[in-house]
Amino acid sequence: MRTIGTLLFLLFGLSTKLGAIPYCYTQAEERKQWGGTIMQVLALHALVGGDFEAQNPPNKASPNDTTSTAKDSTKESRLNWGVGTSLGLNYMNPDNEREFDYGWRIRYAYMRTPSLERDSHLIGAFVYLHPAPNPYHRLLGAVQTHKDCQGLPDGYPTPFSFLLGTGAILSSNAYGDTQGGYIEVGVAFMKWLAINAEVVYRVSFYPPSARDRYFEQITHSLNLVFNIF
């Protein structure tokens, strides 16, 4: 007991001499660490939007009907919807000391365009870029509700982030299937909440041979993505 008491006394004296203080864990850091990262390691997604310049197959009696060609088809904007899941970390450095942070995810999504009877599977990866992801910048939308234990502004972090992604896309319709790739950019909102949303613009690329199966070489898509932990 005497040894333990001596050890505690020495530790207390050392901490006093070094001016040790408890770690100041802020609300903003807690939101990024728990709501934005830990609770979203595995996430579910619901997507809704539209395909622009989507190639509409001509009216045929059957897929084997050769009386029409790809040139007879039309290009229109078509509504789509989808579901997906992803794995990753939204914030790699959730502390408030940094003026820039990033995250990454690997995602699978299934997309359906009912009017074209088109099914697409997207497998890819993307990164989040978080400019000034802390509660210090009110001009960027951060909401300051109180002071932390160091007297610095605390509250809600900057509410927007940027998204950059790429991957492979596999699509099929009544006339066949094709493979291609895609790139996407977007804006994410309140990634530090377990339920959040994104607006994503995607460009999909297909090989020239896909035109024979009524797939355009380039498709532009705009989607609203809801993310749920």
mmCIF file of C-alpha atoms in Angstrom:
data_model
loop_
_atom_site.group_PDB
_atom_site.id
_atom_site.type_symbol
_atom_site.label_atom_id
_atom_site.label_comp_id
_atom_site.label_asym_id
_atom_site.label_seq_id
_atom_site.Cartn_x
_atom_site.Cartn_y
_atom_site.Cartn_z
ATOM 1 C CA MET A 1 0.000 0.000 0.000
ATOM 2 C CA ARG A 2 2.838 2.325 0.793
ATOM 3 C CA THR A 3 4.328 1.667 -2.655
ATOM 4 C CA ILE A 4 1.015 2.437 -4.382
ATOM 5 C CA GLY A 5 0.582 5.622 -2.372
ATOM 6 C CA THR A 6 4.090 6.759 -3.257
ATOM 7 C CA LEU A 7 3.439 6.064 -6.962
ATOM 8 C CA LEU A 8 0.180 8.052 -6.957
ATOM 9 C CA PHE A 9 1.914 10.938 -5.204
ATOM 10 C CA LEU A 10 4.674 10.987 -7.825
ATOM 11 C CA LEU A 11 2.185 10.874 -10.699
ATOM 12 C CA PHE A 12 0.174 13.720 -9.183
ATOM 13 C CA GLY A 13 3.295 15.790 -8.717
ATOM 14 C CA LEU A 14 4.449 15.110 -12.277
ATOM 15 C CA SER A 15 1.086 16.041 -13.791
ATOM 16 C CA THR A 16 0.997 19.260 -11.776
ATOM 17 C CA LYS A 17 4.513 20.152 -12.834
ATOM 18 C CA LEU A 18 3.754 19.534 -16.509
ATOM 19 C CA GLY A 19 0.489 21.445 -16.292
ATOM 20 C CA ALA A 20 -1.466 18.440 -17.549
ATOM 21 C CA ILE A 21 -5.151 19.093 -18.346
ATOM 22 C CA PRO A 22 -7.937 16.768 -19.548
ATOM 23 C CA TYR A 23 -8.361 16.402 -23.332
ATOM 24 C CA CYS A 24 -10.915 18.928 -24.598
ATOM 25 C CA TYR A 25 -13.362 16.767 -26.576
ATOM 26 C CA THR A 26 -15.815 19.132 -28.281
ATOM 27 C CA GLN A 27 -19.356 18.598 -29.512
ATOM 28 C CA ALA A 28 -18.258 19.202 -33.099
ATOM 29 C CA GLU A 29 -15.574 16.524 -32.822
ATOM 30 C CA GLU A 30 -18.079 14.141 -31.248
ATOM 31 C CA ARG A 31 -20.515 14.650 -34.121
ATOM 32 C CA LYS A 32 -17.816 13.959 -36.715
ATOM 33 C CA GLN A 33 -16.382 10.995 -34.813
ATOM 34 C CA TRP A 34 -19.624 9.225 -33.853
ATOM 35 C CA GLY A 35 -22.446 10.394 -36.114
ATOM 36 C CA GLY A 36 -20.250 11.012 -39.142
ATOM 37 C CA THR A 37 -17.759 8.150 -38.944
ATOM 38 C CA ILE A 38 -18.405 5.302 -36.506
ATOM 39 C CA MET A 39 -22.161 5.080 -37.139
ATOM 40 C CA GLN A 40 -21.586 5.194 -40.911
ATOM 41 C CA VAL A 41 -18.795 2.661 -41.346
ATOM 42 C CA LEU A 42 -21.458 0.586 -43.114
ATOM 43 C CA ALA A 43 -24.192 2.691 -44.714
ATOM 44 C CA LEU A 44 -27.315 2.163 -46.821
ATOM 45 C CA HIS A 45 -28.359 4.418 -49.701
ATOM 46 C CA ALA A 46 -31.554 5.334 -51.533
ATOM 47 C CA LEU A 47 -31.199 7.158 -54.859
ATOM 48 C CA VAL A 48 -33.638 8.996 -57.121
ATOM 49 C CA GLY A 49 -32.940 11.132 -60.156
ATOM 50 C CA GLY A 50 -32.754 11.136 -63.920
ATOM 51 C CA ASP A 51 -30.703 9.901 -66.875
ATOM 52 C CA PHE A 52 -30.161 12.555 -69.534
ATOM 53 C CA GLU A 53 -29.518 11.709 -73.179
ATOM 54 C CA ALA A 54 -30.629 8.149 -72.443
ATOM 55 C CA GLN A 55 -31.199 6.198 -75.643
ATOM 56 C CA ASN A 56 -34.769 4.963 -75.922
ATOM 57 C CA PRO A 57 -35.055 1.687 -77.916
ATOM 58 C CA PRO A 58 -37.529 1.821 -80.846
ATOM 59 C CA ASN A 59 -40.848 0.009 -80.592
ATOM 60 C CA LYS A 60 -40.204 -3.562 -81.698
ATOM 61 C CA ALA A 61 -42.325 -6.661 -81.696
ATOM 62 C CA SER A 62 -39.429 -8.484 -80.011
ATOM 63 C CA PRO A 63 -35.707 -8.087 -79.345
ATOM 64 C CA ASN A 64 -35.078 -10.268 -82.427
ATOM 65 C CA ASP A 65 -36.960 -7.883 -84.703
ATOM 66 C CA THR A 66 -34.394 -6.405 -87.105
ATOM 67 C CA THR A 67 -36.698 -3.996 -88.928
ATOM 68 C CA SER A 68 -35.395 -1.078 -86.833
ATOM 69 C CA THR A 69 -31.866 0.038 -86.102
ATOM 70 C CA ALA A 70 -30.174 2.039 -83.389
ATOM 71 C CA LYS A 71 -30.551 5.121 -85.537
ATOM 72 C CA ASP A 72 -34.330 4.847 -85.186
ATOM 73 C CA SER A 73 -34.168 5.193 -81.416
ATOM 74 C CA THR A 74 -34.542 8.488 -79.608
ATOM 75 C CA LYS A 75 -32.654 10.110 -76.755
ATOM 76 C CA GLU A 76 -34.653 11.485 -73.858
ATOM 77 C CA SER A 77 -34.457 12.235 -70.155
ATOM 78 C CA ARG A 78 -35.665 9.352 -68.013
ATOM 79 C CA LEU A 79 -36.376 9.028 -64.305
ATOM 80 C CA ASN A 80 -34.425 6.432 -62.346
ATOM 81 C CA TRP A 81 -34.213 5.112 -58.808
ATOM 82 C CA GLY A 82 -31.832 2.853 -56.929
ATOM 83 C CA VAL A 83 -30.539 1.395 -53.699
ATOM 84 C CA GLY A 84 -27.020 0.684 -52.522
ATOM 85 C CA THR A 85 -24.586 0.140 -49.715
ATOM 86 C CA SER A 86 -21.073 1.342 -48.948
ATOM 87 C CA LEU A 87 -18.199 0.768 -46.564
ATOM 88 C CA GLY A 88 -15.667 3.356 -45.426
ATOM 89 C CA LEU A 89 -14.734 6.260 -43.165
ATOM 90 C CA ASN A 90 -16.244 9.695 -43.761
ATOM 91 C CA TYR A 91 -13.679 11.568 -41.637
ATOM 92 C CA MET A 92 -10.092 10.417 -41.329
ATOM 93 C CA ASN A 93 -9.171 13.197 -38.875
ATOM 94 C CA PRO A 94 -12.321 14.397 -37.076
ATOM 95 C CA ASP A 95 -10.565 16.726 -34.625
ATOM 96 C CA ASN A 96 -11.124 20.491 -34.887
ATOM 97 C CA GLU A 97 -7.416 21.288 -35.209
ATOM 98 C CA ARG A 98 -7.410 20.682 -38.965
ATOM 99 C CA GLU A 99 -8.566 23.068 -41.660
ATOM 100 C CA PHE A 100 -8.994 20.217 -44.151
ATOM 101 C CA ASP A 101 -10.097 16.605 -43.834
ATOM 102 C CA TYR A 102 -11.058 13.777 -46.168
ATOM 103 C CA GLY A 103 -12.820 10.421 -46.157
ATOM 104 C CA TRP A 104 -13.243 7.443 -48.454
ATOM 105 C CA ARG A 105 -15.860 4.809 -49.271
ATOM 106 C CA ILE A 106 -16.314 1.725 -51.466
ATOM 107 C CA ARG A 107 -19.856 1.555 -52.829
ATOM 108 C CA TYR A 108 -22.192 -0.768 -54.706
ATOM 109 C CA ALA A 109 -25.437 0.602 -56.160
ATOM 110 C CA TYR A 110 -28.261 -0.906 -58.179
ATOM 111 C CA MET A 111 -30.045 1.537 -60.503
ATOM 112 C CA ARG A 112 -33.303 1.001 -62.371
ATOM 113 C CA THR A 113 -34.659 3.094 -65.252
ATOM 114 C CA PRO A 114 -38.214 1.719 -65.621
ATOM 115 C CA SER A 115 -39.181 3.401 -68.892
ATOM 116 C CA LEU A 116 -36.119 1.907 -70.615
ATOM 117 C CA GLU A 117 -36.335 -1.420 -68.772
ATOM 118 C CA ARG A 118 -32.687 -0.832 -67.947
ATOM 119 C CA ASP A 119 -30.871 -2.235 -64.924
ATOM 120 C CA SER A 120 -27.428 -0.995 -63.923
ATOM 121 C CA HIS A 121 -24.935 -2.146 -61.315
ATOM 122 C CA LEU A 122 -22.303 0.363 -60.197
ATOM 123 C CA ILE A 123 -19.209 -0.746 -58.305
ATOM 124 C CA GLY A 124 -16.701 1.939 -57.395
ATOM 125 C CA ALA A 125 -15.000 4.136 -54.850
ATOM 126 C CA PHE A 126 -15.101 7.792 -53.962
ATOM 127 C CA VAL A 127 -13.566 10.303 -51.598
ATOM 128 C CA TYR A 128 -15.071 13.083 -49.516
ATOM 129 C CA LEU A 129 -13.230 16.389 -49.283
ATOM 130 C CA HIS A 130 -14.104 18.445 -46.204
ATOM 131 C CA PRO A 131 -12.941 22.087 -46.434
ATOM 132 C CA ALA A 132 -12.669 23.704 -43.001
ATOM 133 C CA PRO A 133 -14.655 20.894 -41.300
ATOM 134 C CA ASN A 134 -14.914 22.555 -37.900
ATOM 135 C CA PRO A 135 -17.228 24.994 -36.075
ATOM 136 C CA TYR A 136 -14.905 27.988 -36.458
ATOM 137 C CA HIS A 137 -16.143 29.304 -39.832
ATOM 138 C CA ARG A 138 -19.585 30.871 -39.612
ATOM 139 C CA LEU A 139 -19.315 32.254 -43.144
ATOM 140 C CA LEU A 140 -19.127 28.649 -44.404
ATOM 141 C CA GLY A 141 -22.295 27.680 -42.564
ATOM 142 C CA ALA A 142 -20.957 26.432 -39.234
ATOM 143 C CA VAL A 143 -23.335 27.052 -36.329
ATOM 144 C CA GLN A 144 -21.655 28.160 -33.105
ATOM 145 C CA THR A 145 -23.781 27.394 -30.040
ATOM 146 C CA HIS A 146 -21.319 27.714 -27.135
ATOM 147 C CA LYS A 147 -17.638 27.738 -26.135
ATOM 148 C CA ASP A 148 -15.642 24.564 -25.550
ATOM 149 C CA CYS A 149 -13.400 23.915 -22.536
ATOM 150 C CA GLN A 150 -10.615 25.938 -24.174
ATOM 151 C CA GLY A 151 -12.853 28.926 -24.831
ATOM 152 C CA LEU A 152 -13.115 28.257 -28.594
ATOM 153 C CA PRO A 153 -16.372 28.253 -30.601
ATOM 154 C CA ASP A 154 -18.181 24.909 -30.575
ATOM 155 C CA GLY A 155 -21.405 23.597 -32.075
ATOM 156 C CA TYR A 156 -22.160 22.272 -35.560
ATOM 157 C CA PRO A 157 -19.347 21.789 -38.136
ATOM 158 C CA THR A 158 -19.357 23.162 -41.680
ATOM 159 C CA PRO A 159 -22.445 21.561 -43.298
ATOM 160 C CA PHE A 160 -21.124 20.747 -46.777
ATOM 161 C CA SER A 161 -18.426 18.578 -48.341
ATOM 162 C CA PHE A 162 -17.370 17.619 -51.859
ATOM 163 C CA LEU A 163 -17.420 14.185 -53.467
ATOM 164 C CA LEU A 164 -15.240 12.692 -56.231
ATOM 165 C CA GLY A 165 -15.683 9.124 -57.447
ATOM 166 C CA THR A 166 -15.147 6.594 -60.215
ATOM 167 C CA GLY A 167 -15.903 2.964 -60.951
ATOM 168 C CA ALA A 168 -17.344 0.346 -63.297
ATOM 169 C CA ILE A 169 -20.931 0.086 -64.522
ATOM 170 C CA LEU A 170 -22.703 -3.010 -65.852
ATOM 171 C CA SER A 171 -26.017 -2.342 -67.614
ATOM 172 C CA SER A 172 -28.618 -4.537 -69.279
ATOM 173 C CA ASN A 173 -31.935 -4.195 -71.099
ATOM 174 C CA ALA A 174 -34.155 -6.404 -73.247
ATOM 175 C CA TYR A 175 -31.623 -6.287 -76.094
ATOM 176 C CA GLY A 176 -28.492 -7.298 -74.239
ATOM 177 C CA ASP A 177 -25.945 -6.003 -71.787
ATOM 178 C CA THR A 178 -22.787 -3.923 -71.787
ATOM 179 C CA GLN A 179 -19.988 -2.816 -69.485
ATOM 180 C CA GLY A 180 -18.461 0.597 -69.055
ATOM 181 C CA GLY A 181 -17.164 3.070 -66.532
ATOM 182 C CA TYR A 182 -18.255 6.235 -64.789
ATOM 183 C CA ILE A 183 -16.976 9.300 -62.994
ATOM 184 C CA GLU A 184 -18.980 11.415 -60.570
ATOM 185 C CA VAL A 185 -18.801 14.643 -58.624
ATOM 186 C CA GLY A 186 -21.151 15.987 -56.014
ATOM 187 C CA VAL A 187 -21.921 17.970 -52.910
ATOM 188 C CA ALA A 188 -22.676 16.223 -49.616
ATOM 189 C CA PHE A 189 -24.633 17.842 -46.812
ATOM 190 C CA MET A 190 -24.128 17.340 -43.063
ATOM 191 C CA LYS A 191 -21.969 14.224 -43.260
ATOM 192 C CA TRP A 192 -21.565 14.438 -39.487
ATOM 193 C CA LEU A 193 -25.178 13.269 -39.094
ATOM 194 C CA ALA A 194 -26.046 9.570 -39.265
ATOM 195 C CA ILE A 195 -28.769 10.436 -41.816
ATOM 196 C CA ASN A 196 -27.652 12.828 -44.557
ATOM 197 C CA ALA A 197 -27.960 13.566 -48.264
ATOM 198 C CA GLU A 198 -25.914 14.239 -51.390
ATOM 199 C CA VAL A 199 -26.473 15.666 -54.860
ATOM 200 C CA VAL A 200 -24.368 13.691 -57.353
ATOM 201 C CA TYR A 201 -23.701 14.307 -61.059
ATOM 202 C CA ARG A 202 -22.470 11.221 -62.922
ATOM 203 C CA VAL A 203 -21.153 10.628 -66.434
ATOM 204 C CA SER A 204 -21.260 7.002 -67.626
ATOM 205 C CA PHE A 205 -19.258 5.744 -70.611
ATOM 206 C CA TYR A 206 -20.079 2.736 -72.805
ATOM 207 C CA PRO A 207 -18.137 1.262 -75.759
ATOM 208 C CA PRO A 208 -19.291 2.043 -79.336
ATOM 209 C CA SER A 209 -20.556 -1.532 -79.750
ATOM 210 C CA ALA A 210 -23.163 -0.848 -77.062
ATOM 211 C CA ARG A 211 -25.217 1.168 -79.565
ATOM 212 C CA ASP A 212 -26.320 -2.091 -81.194
ATOM 213 C CA ARG A 213 -28.050 -2.952 -77.915
ATOM 214 C CA TYR A 214 -29.514 0.545 -77.546
ATOM 215 C CA PHE A 215 -27.060 1.979 -75.068
ATOM 216 C CA GLU A 216 -25.745 5.473 -75.681
ATOM 217 C CA GLN A 217 -21.970 5.925 -75.481
ATOM 218 C CA ILE A 218 -22.287 8.654 -72.845
ATOM 219 C CA THR A 219 -25.060 9.107 -70.280
ATOM 220 C CA HIS A 220 -25.401 12.050 -67.908
ATOM 221 C CA SER A 221 -27.192 11.406 -64.625
ATOM 222 C CA LEU A 222 -28.211 13.602 -61.721
ATOM 223 C CA ASN A 223 -29.186 11.884 -58.478
ATOM 224 C CA LEU A 224 -30.320 12.818 -55.005
ATOM 225 C CA VAL A 225 -28.798 10.286 -52.606
ATOM 226 C CA PHE A 226 -30.125 9.668 -49.101
ATOM 227 C CA ASN A 227 -27.631 8.010 -46.753
ATOM 228 C CA ILE A 228 -28.798 6.022 -43.752
ATOM 229 C CA PHE A 229 -26.528 4.417 -41.169
#
